Amino acid sequence: MSDVVIASDRNYLHLVSICVVSLFETNPDRKLHIHLLSNGVDVEDLGVLKTIVERYRGELSIYPIENLRDRLTVDVPSTISVTSYARLFVGSILPENLDKVLYIDCDIIFNGDIRNLFDTDLADNLVGGVLDPLISCTYKKEIKIPMNEPYINAGVLIIPLNLWRSERMEQKFVDYLVANGGKVHHHDQGIINAVCAGRKKILAPQFNVMSNSLCYPWKELYKINTPFYNQEEYKKGISCPAIIHFTGAIYGRPWIVGCTHPYANKFLQFKTKTAYKNIPLKPNNQSILHHLEGTLYRLLPFELFKRYMQSIYYLSYFKHSIKK
């Protein structure tokens, strides 16, 4: 039995359903137990998810997490759903007989066999994840980790629960958050990268192919990331993704009008196998700046687009520094 953990509030359970369908469809021979960390999801929607899991002969367990803000002990920015912080507390939320779990965000779909992912040997590492492709040294400075420390994306994580419990990781996460006044760059992802520094297992890139992985050439990502995957490994991973992570950015997201992501149709195909198949796409309310980013990416030569993005990045960092 393989244990998969997802957190959601009432706004995103349709994405959870699509994600779960894709998991079962692409891994039909695997016995799967879905653990949903539920932040106020209604009973009706939970029933819909249960029907899906039972259709594929899987198991579903539900854990209420409405007390997340109390667990954090400090206010956090409203720029991200507080539900995202739930992954920090899986050691105490989930049953003690669970040792290792796969934690996933709900904005992903599965696209292939993930047997090797479940079988990952973490040794003495505190977490396993895929390197985030567009992380500059500035982001590492923000969370005070060395420039040569790997920075992983928290959307797909292998978590050794027993190790988290024995090393009191939950308290360490909260202590780090409090020490930073509740404001950590990249929120819970930044916390995990900082607190687990020196003990991260780097997973193959195909297990979390983010939108930026598909937008930017390998040589550009390699320049700004230390460490990073070699060219052959990276290109092989993104050409045959086992997990596709719709992280927005240039392409947009497939549940929103105007998405140009190359795997958007795959998402919509899985959507047709859920009770949410007829719900319309959400209107595109992205900012003018984000809309311009996508437009320029499609129209400009990459070198000119890159210069534009660099100017936006430096302007943003300058404003951030002034506020601090």
mmCIF file of C-alpha atoms in Angstrom:
data_model
loop_
_atom_site.group_PDB
_atom_site.id
_atom_site.type_symbol
_atom_site.label_atom_id
_atom_site.label_comp_id
_atom_site.label_asym_id
_atom_site.label_seq_id
_atom_site.Cartn_x
_atom_site.Cartn_y
_atom_site.Cartn_z
ATOM 1 C CA MET A 1 0.000 0.000 0.000
ATOM 2 C CA SER A 2 1.335 3.436 -0.997
ATOM 3 C CA ASP A 3 0.250 6.462 1.013
ATOM 4 C CA VAL A 4 -0.438 9.780 -0.728
ATOM 5 C CA VAL A 5 -1.200 12.987 1.196
ATOM 6 C CA ILE A 6 -3.037 16.046 -0.183
ATOM 7 C CA ALA A 7 -4.276 19.155 1.620
ATOM 8 C CA SER A 8 -7.235 21.197 0.401
ATOM 9 C CA ASP A 9 -9.855 23.699 1.414
ATOM 10 C CA ARG A 10 -13.338 23.913 -0.125
ATOM 11 C CA ASN A 11 -12.092 25.988 -3.079
ATOM 12 C CA TYR A 12 -9.774 23.361 -4.508
ATOM 13 C CA LEU A 13 -11.415 19.985 -4.001
ATOM 14 C CA HIS A 14 -12.304 19.774 -7.704
ATOM 15 C CA LEU A 15 -8.562 19.908 -8.412
ATOM 16 C CA VAL A 16 -7.966 17.197 -5.819
ATOM 17 C CA SER A 17 -10.508 14.991 -7.619
ATOM 18 C CA ILE A 18 -8.798 15.496 -10.983
ATOM 19 C CA CYS A 19 -5.395 14.856 -9.446
ATOM 20 C CA VAL A 20 -6.598 11.647 -7.773
ATOM 21 C CA VAL A 21 -8.205 10.364 -10.982
ATOM 22 C CA SER A 22 -4.929 10.928 -12.844
ATOM 23 C CA LEU A 23 -3.034 9.072 -10.112
ATOM 24 C CA PHE A 24 -5.245 5.980 -10.295
ATOM 25 C CA GLU A 25 -5.499 6.037 -14.094
ATOM 26 C CA THR A 26 -1.739 6.138 -14.629
ATOM 27 C CA ASN A 27 -0.876 3.701 -11.820
ATOM 28 C CA PRO A 28 -3.591 1.036 -12.163
ATOM 29 C CA ASP A 29 -1.621 -1.774 -10.522
ATOM 30 C CA ARG A 30 -0.700 0.142 -7.389
ATOM 31 C CA LYS A 31 -2.690 -0.088 -4.136
ATOM 32 C CA LEU A 32 -3.176 3.505 -3.059
ATOM 33 C CA HIS A 33 -4.367 5.105 0.168
ATOM 34 C CA ILE A 34 -5.310 8.795 -0.169
ATOM 35 C CA HIS A 35 -4.981 10.904 2.995
ATOM 36 C CA LEU A 36 -6.860 14.209 2.650
ATOM 37 C CA LEU A 37 -6.050 17.027 5.048
ATOM 38 C CA SER A 38 -9.376 18.862 4.946
ATOM 39 C CA ASN A 39 -9.647 22.543 5.795
ATOM 40 C CA GLY A 40 -13.401 23.074 5.915
ATOM 41 C CA VAL A 41 -14.330 20.960 2.868
ATOM 42 C CA ASP A 42 -18.097 20.272 2.840
ATOM 43 C CA VAL A 43 -19.483 16.808 3.404
ATOM 44 C CA GLU A 44 -21.004 16.676 -0.091
ATOM 45 C CA ASP A 45 -17.664 17.302 -1.781
ATOM 46 C CA LEU A 46 -15.967 14.780 0.477
ATOM 47 C CA GLY A 47 -18.571 12.252 -0.624
ATOM 48 C CA VAL A 48 -17.722 12.950 -4.278
ATOM 49 C CA LEU A 49 -14.048 12.293 -3.600
ATOM 50 C CA LYS A 50 -14.858 9.112 -1.696
ATOM 51 C CA THR A 51 -16.860 7.839 -4.686
ATOM 52 C CA ILE A 52 -13.881 8.404 -6.979
ATOM 53 C CA VAL A 53 -11.428 6.622 -4.691
ATOM 54 C CA GLU A 54 -13.770 3.659 -4.195
ATOM 55 C CA ARG A 55 -14.326 3.433 -7.960
ATOM 56 C CA TYR A 56 -10.615 2.665 -8.319
ATOM 57 C CA ARG A 57 -10.614 0.375 -5.253
ATOM 58 C CA GLY A 58 -8.400 2.706 -3.273
ATOM 59 C CA GLU A 59 -8.704 3.859 0.324
ATOM 60 C CA LEU A 60 -9.530 7.338 1.624
ATOM 61 C CA SER A 61 -8.922 8.835 5.059
ATOM 62 C CA ILE A 62 -9.889 12.392 5.999
ATOM 63 C CA TYR A 63 -8.268 14.572 8.679
ATOM 64 C CA PRO A 64 -9.793 17.950 9.695
ATOM 65 C CA ILE A 65 -7.152 20.712 9.891
ATOM 66 C CA GLU A 66 -9.255 23.762 10.747
ATOM 67 C CA ASN A 67 -6.865 24.592 13.638
ATOM 68 C CA LEU A 68 -3.892 25.317 11.381
ATOM 69 C CA ARG A 69 -3.624 28.975 12.364
ATOM 70 C CA ASP A 70 -3.377 27.989 16.027
ATOM 71 C CA ARG A 71 -0.637 25.505 15.195
ATOM 72 C CA LEU A 72 1.393 28.181 13.405
ATOM 73 C CA THR A 73 1.266 30.403 16.554
ATOM 74 C CA VAL A 74 1.971 33.507 14.436
ATOM 75 C CA ASP A 75 0.187 35.372 11.657
ATOM 76 C CA VAL A 76 1.301 34.518 8.112
ATOM 77 C CA PRO A 77 0.825 36.545 4.892
ATOM 78 C CA SER A 78 -2.542 36.202 3.154
ATOM 79 C CA THR A 79 -0.842 35.884 -0.260
ATOM 80 C CA ILE A 80 -1.167 32.097 -0.027
ATOM 81 C CA SER A 81 -3.823 29.812 1.430
ATOM 82 C CA VAL A 82 -3.030 28.834 5.015
ATOM 83 C CA THR A 83 -3.828 25.244 3.962
ATOM 84 C CA SER A 84 -0.450 25.176 2.229
ATOM 85 C CA TYR A 85 1.230 25.094 5.641
ATOM 86 C CA ALA A 86 -0.471 21.788 6.484
ATOM 87 C CA ARG A 87 2.441 19.780 5.093
ATOM 88 C CA LEU A 88 4.572 21.011 8.004
ATOM 89 C CA PHE A 89 2.375 19.109 10.459
ATOM 90 C CA VAL A 90 1.890 15.743 8.741
ATOM 91 C CA GLY A 91 3.927 13.973 11.405
ATOM 92 C CA SER A 92 1.343 14.696 14.100
ATOM 93 C CA ILE A 93 -1.766 14.725 11.880
ATOM 94 C CA LEU A 94 -1.291 11.301 10.307
ATOM 95 C CA PRO A 95 -1.433 7.961 12.180
ATOM 96 C CA GLU A 96 1.741 6.901 13.959
ATOM 97 C CA ASN A 97 1.883 3.628 12.035
ATOM 98 C CA LEU A 98 2.630 5.551 8.825
ATOM 99 C CA ASP A 99 6.362 5.834 8.179
ATOM 100 C CA LYS A 100 6.832 7.326 4.706
ATOM 101 C CA VAL A 101 4.356 9.272 2.551
ATOM 102 C CA LEU A 102 4.199 11.066 -0.765
ATOM 103 C CA TYR A 103 2.918 14.600 -0.231
ATOM 104 C CA ILE A 104 1.516 16.361 -3.317
ATOM 105 C CA ASP A 105 -0.082 19.700 -4.104
ATOM 106 C CA CYS A 106 -3.521 19.573 -5.707
ATOM 107 C CA ASP A 107 -2.445 21.556 -8.808
ATOM 108 C CA ILE A 108 -0.741 18.560 -10.395
ATOM 109 C CA ILE A 109 -1.672 15.582 -12.546
ATOM 110 C CA PHE A 110 0.078 12.245 -12.854
ATOM 111 C CA ASN A 111 1.283 11.199 -16.284
ATOM 112 C CA GLY A 112 3.114 7.921 -15.725
ATOM 113 C CA ASP A 113 4.296 5.174 -13.411
ATOM 114 C CA ILE A 114 5.643 6.536 -10.128
ATOM 115 C CA ARG A 115 6.741 3.213 -8.616
ATOM 116 C CA ASN A 116 10.359 4.401 -8.356
ATOM 117 C CA LEU A 117 9.197 7.508 -6.521
ATOM 118 C CA PHE A 118 7.417 5.487 -3.820
ATOM 119 C CA ASP A 119 10.432 3.226 -3.496
ATOM 120 C CA THR A 120 12.890 6.097 -2.932
ATOM 121 C CA ASP A 121 15.425 5.361 -0.194
ATOM 122 C CA LEU A 122 15.849 8.581 1.777
ATOM 123 C CA ALA A 123 18.574 7.146 4.039
ATOM 124 C CA ASP A 124 19.034 9.780 6.789
ATOM 125 C CA ASN A 125 17.590 12.640 4.718
ATOM 126 C CA LEU A 126 14.666 14.612 6.094
ATOM 127 C CA VAL A 127 12.881 15.125 2.788
ATOM 128 C CA GLY A 128 13.001 14.195 -0.877
ATOM 129 C CA GLY A 129 12.058 16.624 -3.642
ATOM 130 C CA VAL A 130 12.786 17.913 -7.140
ATOM 131 C CA LEU A 131 15.037 20.950 -7.590
ATOM 132 C CA ASP A 132 13.036 24.091 -8.289
ATOM 133 C CA PRO A 133 14.177 25.273 -11.743
ATOM 134 C CA LEU A 134 14.057 29.053 -11.335
ATOM 135 C CA ILE A 135 15.641 29.846 -7.975
ATOM 136 C CA SER A 136 18.290 32.563 -7.796
ATOM 137 C CA CYS A 137 20.865 33.104 -5.060
ATOM 138 C CA THR A 138 18.678 35.945 -3.778
ATOM 139 C CA TYR A 139 15.949 33.519 -2.723
ATOM 140 C CA LYS A 140 18.504 31.444 -0.823
ATOM 141 C CA LYS A 141 19.770 34.564 0.937
ATOM 142 C CA GLU A 142 16.205 35.340 2.008
ATOM 143 C CA ILE A 143 15.957 32.074 3.949
ATOM 144 C CA LYS A 144 19.622 32.090 5.022
ATOM 145 C CA ILE A 145 20.896 28.907 3.402
ATOM 146 C CA PRO A 146 24.271 28.474 1.628
ATOM 147 C CA MET A 147 24.439 29.243 -2.086
ATOM 148 C CA ASN A 148 25.393 25.629 -2.858
ATOM 149 C CA GLU A 149 22.471 24.194 -0.835
ATOM 150 C CA PRO A 150 19.843 22.448 -3.004
ATOM 151 C CA TYR A 151 16.473 24.232 -3.137
ATOM 152 C CA ILE A 152 13.556 21.891 -3.750
ATOM 153 C CA ASN A 153 9.974 22.576 -4.780
ATOM 154 C CA ALA A 154 7.493 21.561 -2.067
ATOM 155 C CA GLY A 155 4.739 20.509 -4.489
ATOM 156 C CA VAL A 156 5.948 16.896 -4.528
ATOM 157 C CA LEU A 157 7.724 15.595 -1.432
ATOM 158 C CA ILE A 158 8.737 12.237 -0.019
ATOM 159 C CA ILE A 159 8.476 12.621 3.754
ATOM 160 C CA PRO A 160 9.899 10.176 6.349
ATOM 161 C CA LEU A 161 7.290 10.637 9.073
ATOM 162 C CA ASN A 162 9.094 8.669 11.774
ATOM 163 C CA LEU A 163 12.208 10.781 11.296
ATOM 164 C CA TRP A 164 10.150 13.978 11.437
ATOM 165 C CA ARG A 165 8.589 12.806 14.677
ATOM 166 C CA SER A 166 11.816 11.658 16.340
ATOM 167 C CA GLU A 167 13.666 14.860 15.396
ATOM 168 C CA ARG A 168 10.739 17.114 16.372
ATOM 169 C CA MET A 169 10.642 18.702 12.920
ATOM 170 C CA GLU A 170 7.211 20.201 13.482
ATOM 171 C CA GLN A 171 8.517 22.327 16.349
ATOM 172 C CA LYS A 172 11.604 23.281 14.340
ATOM 173 C CA PHE A 173 9.402 24.471 11.470
ATOM 174 C CA VAL A 174 7.284 26.585 13.807
ATOM 175 C CA ASP A 175 10.343 27.978 15.576
ATOM 176 C CA TYR A 176 11.808 29.065 12.232
ATOM 177 C CA LEU A 177 8.527 30.679 11.193
ATOM 178 C CA VAL A 178 8.232 32.566 14.491
ATOM 179 C CA ALA A 179 11.877 33.676 14.360
ATOM 180 C CA ASN A 180 11.091 35.269 10.996
ATOM 181 C CA GLY A 181 7.966 37.015 12.218
ATOM 182 C CA GLY A 182 5.685 34.755 10.162
ATOM 183 C CA LYS A 183 7.150 36.063 6.901
ATOM 184 C CA VAL A 184 9.280 33.474 5.103
ATOM 185 C CA HIS A 185 10.052 33.766 1.407
ATOM 186 C CA HIS A 186 8.026 31.114 -0.460
ATOM 187 C CA HIS A 187 6.137 30.403 2.773
ATOM 188 C CA ASP A 188 6.132 26.728 3.861
ATOM 189 C CA GLN A 189 8.438 25.815 0.956
ATOM 190 C CA GLY A 190 11.044 28.242 2.249
ATOM 191 C CA ILE A 191 10.664 26.837 5.765
ATOM 192 C CA ILE A 192 11.247 23.259 4.601
ATOM 193 C CA ASN A 193 14.290 24.237 2.528
ATOM 194 C CA ALA A 194 15.807 26.165 5.415
ATOM 195 C CA VAL A 195 15.130 23.745 8.269
ATOM 196 C CA CYS A 196 16.027 20.623 6.255
ATOM 197 C CA ALA A 197 19.246 22.150 4.881
ATOM 198 C CA GLY A 198 21.985 19.586 4.385
ATOM 199 C CA ARG A 199 19.594 16.654 4.488
ATOM 200 C CA LYS A 200 17.606 16.648 1.243
ATOM 201 C CA LYS A 201 17.332 13.803 -1.225
ATOM 202 C CA ILE A 202 17.203 15.175 -4.775
ATOM 203 C CA LEU A 203 14.622 13.340 -6.881
ATOM 204 C CA ALA A 204 14.707 12.897 -10.658
ATOM 205 C CA PRO A 205 13.178 15.872 -12.531
ATOM 206 C CA GLN A 206 10.375 13.839 -14.140
ATOM 207 C CA PHE A 207 8.675 13.559 -10.742
ATOM 208 C CA ASN A 208 7.776 17.260 -10.631
ATOM 209 C CA VAL A 209 7.841 18.952 -14.031
ATOM 210 C CA MET A 210 6.912 22.555 -13.288
ATOM 211 C CA SER A 211 5.797 25.149 -15.814
ATOM 212 C CA ASN A 212 9.148 26.942 -15.682
ATOM 213 C CA SER A 213 10.829 23.640 -16.547
ATOM 214 C CA LEU A 214 9.060 23.752 -19.906
ATOM 215 C CA CYS A 215 9.445 27.499 -20.541
ATOM 216 C CA TYR A 216 13.168 28.005 -20.043
ATOM 217 C CA PRO A 217 16.101 26.325 -21.827
ATOM 218 C CA TRP A 218 18.267 24.086 -19.665
ATOM 219 C CA LYS A 219 21.356 26.286 -20.138
ATOM 220 C CA GLU A 220 19.532 29.291 -18.651
ATOM 221 C CA LEU A 221 18.369 27.327 -15.609
ATOM 222 C CA TYR A 222 21.808 25.803 -15.132
ATOM 223 C CA LYS A 223 23.373 29.287 -14.961
ATOM 224 C CA ILE A 224 21.325 30.396 -11.973
ATOM 225 C CA ASN A 225 21.017 27.144 -10.020
ATOM 226 C CA THR A 226 23.677 25.463 -7.891
ATOM 227 C CA PRO A 227 23.359 22.546 -7.809
ATOM 228 C CA PHE A 228 21.251 21.575 -10.833
ATOM 229 C CA TYR A 229 20.640 18.557 -13.030
ATOM 230 C CA ASN A 230 22.940 17.778 -15.927
ATOM 231 C CA GLN A 231 21.551 18.457 -19.392
ATOM 232 C CA GLU A 232 20.871 14.853 -20.378
ATOM 233 C CA GLU A 233 19.078 13.991 -17.132
ATOM 234 C CA TYR A 234 16.993 17.152 -17.211
ATOM 235 C CA LYS A 235 15.921 16.926 -20.847
ATOM 236 C CA LYS A 236 15.002 13.268 -20.409
ATOM 237 C CA GLY A 237 12.936 14.126 -17.330
ATOM 238 C CA ILE A 238 10.890 16.952 -18.831
ATOM 239 C CA SER A 239 10.329 15.102 -22.110
ATOM 240 C CA CYS A 240 8.639 12.194 -20.285
ATOM 241 C CA PRO A 241 7.102 13.703 -17.146
ATOM 242 C CA ALA A 242 5.616 11.331 -14.579
ATOM 243 C CA ILE A 243 4.129 14.273 -12.642
ATOM 244 C CA ILE A 244 3.068 17.584 -14.198
ATOM 245 C CA HIS A 245 2.865 20.562 -11.859
ATOM 246 C CA PHE A 246 0.789 23.497 -13.147
ATOM 247 C CA THR A 247 2.665 26.278 -11.387
ATOM 248 C CA GLY A 248 1.113 29.096 -13.402
ATOM 249 C CA ALA A 249 3.627 31.653 -14.581
ATOM 250 C CA ILE A 250 3.836 32.063 -18.356
ATOM 251 C CA TYR A 251 1.374 29.375 -19.449
ATOM 252 C CA GLY A 252 -1.415 29.984 -16.973
ATOM 253 C CA ARG A 253 -3.357 27.087 -15.483
ATOM 254 C CA PRO A 254 -5.693 24.646 -17.264
ATOM 255 C CA TRP A 255 -8.721 25.328 -15.041
ATOM 256 C CA ILE A 256 -8.528 29.023 -16.009
ATOM 257 C CA VAL A 257 -9.497 30.556 -19.363
ATOM 258 C CA GLY A 258 -6.586 31.224 -21.711
ATOM 259 C CA CYS A 259 -4.159 28.528 -20.518
ATOM 260 C CA THR A 260 -1.488 27.647 -23.102
ATOM 261 C CA HIS A 261 0.245 24.894 -21.110
ATOM 262 C CA PRO A 262 1.304 21.994 -23.397
ATOM 263 C CA TYR A 263 -0.371 19.482 -21.048
ATOM 264 C CA ALA A 264 -3.600 21.429 -20.533
ATOM 265 C CA ASN A 265 -5.610 18.972 -22.648
ATOM 266 C CA LYS A 266 -4.331 16.073 -20.549
ATOM 267 C CA PHE A 267 -5.719 17.832 -17.461
ATOM 268 C CA LEU A 268 -9.076 18.387 -19.184
ATOM 269 C CA GLN A 269 -9.240 14.716 -20.190
ATOM 270 C CA PHE A 270 -8.923 13.651 -16.553
ATOM 271 C CA LYS A 271 -11.478 16.304 -15.582
ATOM 272 C CA THR A 272 -14.098 14.534 -17.763
ATOM 273 C CA LYS A 273 -13.799 11.500 -15.467
ATOM 274 C CA THR A 274 -14.905 13.449 -12.386
ATOM 275 C CA ALA A 275 -18.201 14.840 -11.108
ATOM 276 C CA TYR A 276 -16.837 18.289 -11.976
ATOM 277 C CA LYS A 277 -16.603 17.607 -15.703
ATOM 278 C CA ASN A 278 -19.213 20.238 -16.588
ATOM 279 C CA ILE A 279 -18.044 23.093 -14.403
ATOM 280 C CA PRO A 280 -16.793 25.951 -16.605
ATOM 281 C CA LEU A 281 -13.251 27.232 -16.609
ATOM 282 C CA LYS A 282 -12.647 30.126 -14.250
ATOM 283 C CA PRO A 283 -12.276 33.619 -15.730
ATOM 284 C CA ASN A 284 -8.764 34.866 -16.254
ATOM 285 C CA ASN A 285 -8.243 37.534 -13.594
ATOM 286 C CA GLN A 286 -4.457 37.645 -13.793
ATOM 287 C CA SER A 287 -2.738 40.984 -13.399
ATOM 288 C CA ILE A 288 -1.737 43.080 -16.393
ATOM 289 C CA LEU A 289 1.897 42.300 -15.575
ATOM 290 C CA HIS A 290 1.354 38.531 -15.681
ATOM 291 C CA HIS A 291 -0.694 38.808 -18.865
ATOM 292 C CA LEU A 292 2.119 40.819 -20.445
ATOM 293 C CA GLU A 293 4.646 38.203 -19.347
ATOM 294 C CA GLY A 294 2.825 35.441 -21.215
ATOM 295 C CA THR A 295 2.303 37.593 -24.295
ATOM 296 C CA LEU A 296 5.956 38.652 -24.508
ATOM 297 C CA TYR A 297 7.096 35.052 -24.048
ATOM 298 C CA ARG A 298 5.110 34.044 -27.118
ATOM 299 C CA LEU A 299 6.079 37.042 -29.267
ATOM 300 C CA LEU A 300 9.684 37.915 -28.426
ATOM 301 C CA PRO A 301 12.930 36.045 -29.113
ATOM 302 C CA PHE A 302 13.912 34.334 -25.856
ATOM 303 C CA GLU A 303 16.930 36.605 -25.237
ATOM 304 C CA LEU A 304 14.728 39.720 -25.284
ATOM 305 C CA PHE A 305 12.121 38.038 -23.107
ATOM 306 C CA LYS A 306 14.844 37.070 -20.630
ATOM 307 C CA ARG A 307 16.042 40.671 -20.366
ATOM 308 C CA TYR A 308 12.507 41.824 -19.693
ATOM 309 C CA MET A 309 12.089 39.239 -16.908
ATOM 310 C CA GLN A 310 15.432 40.200 -15.385
ATOM 311 C CA SER A 311 14.401 43.840 -15.219
ATOM 312 C CA ILE A 312 11.113 42.909 -13.521
ATOM 313 C CA TYR A 313 12.946 40.674 -11.061
ATOM 314 C CA TYR A 314 15.472 43.342 -10.064
ATOM 315 C CA LEU A 315 12.727 45.957 -9.700
ATOM 316 C CA SER A 316 10.730 43.609 -7.486
ATOM 317 C CA TYR A 317 13.768 42.752 -5.372
ATOM 318 C CA PHE A 318 14.641 46.435 -4.986
ATOM 319 C CA LYS A 319 11.115 47.248 -3.741
ATOM 320 C CA HIS A 320 11.259 44.269 -1.353
ATOM 321 C CA SER A 321 14.608 45.439 0.040
ATOM 322 C CA ILE A 322 13.294 48.951 0.616
ATOM 323 C CA LYS A 323 10.302 47.603 2.577
ATOM 324 C CA LYS A 324 12.595 45.547 4.785
#
